[in-house]
């Protein structure tokens, strides 16, 4: 098993997110449990390209302090929603069976990565409350979160479990 921590970057990690405090707490617990159980933690940063304010070298591109990687933990950059758009990452996890996925945003990079991992034959685990998103013109952040975590992913693309259950899976 490997833990993917996707796009928890300074420019989008703030109180505008659905259940912000719970999201940070749950994600931090998952990351710490992975470290405690010798499960590799892999970080991703989304790069929208030069001049966007969300690119390599920009403050908003940096990983948020609340979940900052430890020295030696891998960090991959991507410029499409799915982490599998990064060939180095795809090659790195080719012999892995299970991926646990946390991060931002539920309806963009998390959804794309969950489905891409499923299509490649990985067992995908999504700890509930460890992904989030913003309100948009069509749905609130809460509605979007529930749509994916309660309806779209379970029994199709991923095993969606509580944070406590996810931690138990890491301990076994």
XYZ file of N, CA and C in Angstrom, residues 125-128 153-155 158-162:
36
model
N -8.482 2.856 -1.950
C -9.116 3.134 -0.661
C -9.207 4.646 -0.487
N -10.407 5.126 -0.189
C -10.627 6.554 0.060
C -11.125 6.725 1.494
N -10.301 7.285 2.373
C -10.767 7.579 3.728
C -11.747 8.759 3.693
N -12.937 8.545 4.196
C -13.948 9.597 4.153
C -13.562 10.739 5.086
N -18.121 6.734 -5.959
C -16.983 5.833 -5.779
C -17.301 4.504 -5.108
N -18.101 4.465 -4.037
C -18.278 3.192 -3.324
C -18.862 2.091 -4.217
N -18.338 0.894 -4.025
C -18.807 -0.310 -4.722
C -18.634 -0.219 -6.232
N -13.889 2.488 -5.709
C -13.055 2.541 -4.504
C -13.790 1.961 -3.307
N -13.008 1.601 -2.322
C -13.542 1.253 -1.015
C -13.462 2.517 -0.172
N -14.609 3.057 0.184
C -14.669 4.279 0.991
C -14.919 3.882 2.439
N -13.991 4.250 3.300
C -14.043 3.827 4.699
C -13.832 5.028 5.613
N -14.185 4.864 6.871
C -13.922 5.916 7.852
C -12.412 6.060 8.040
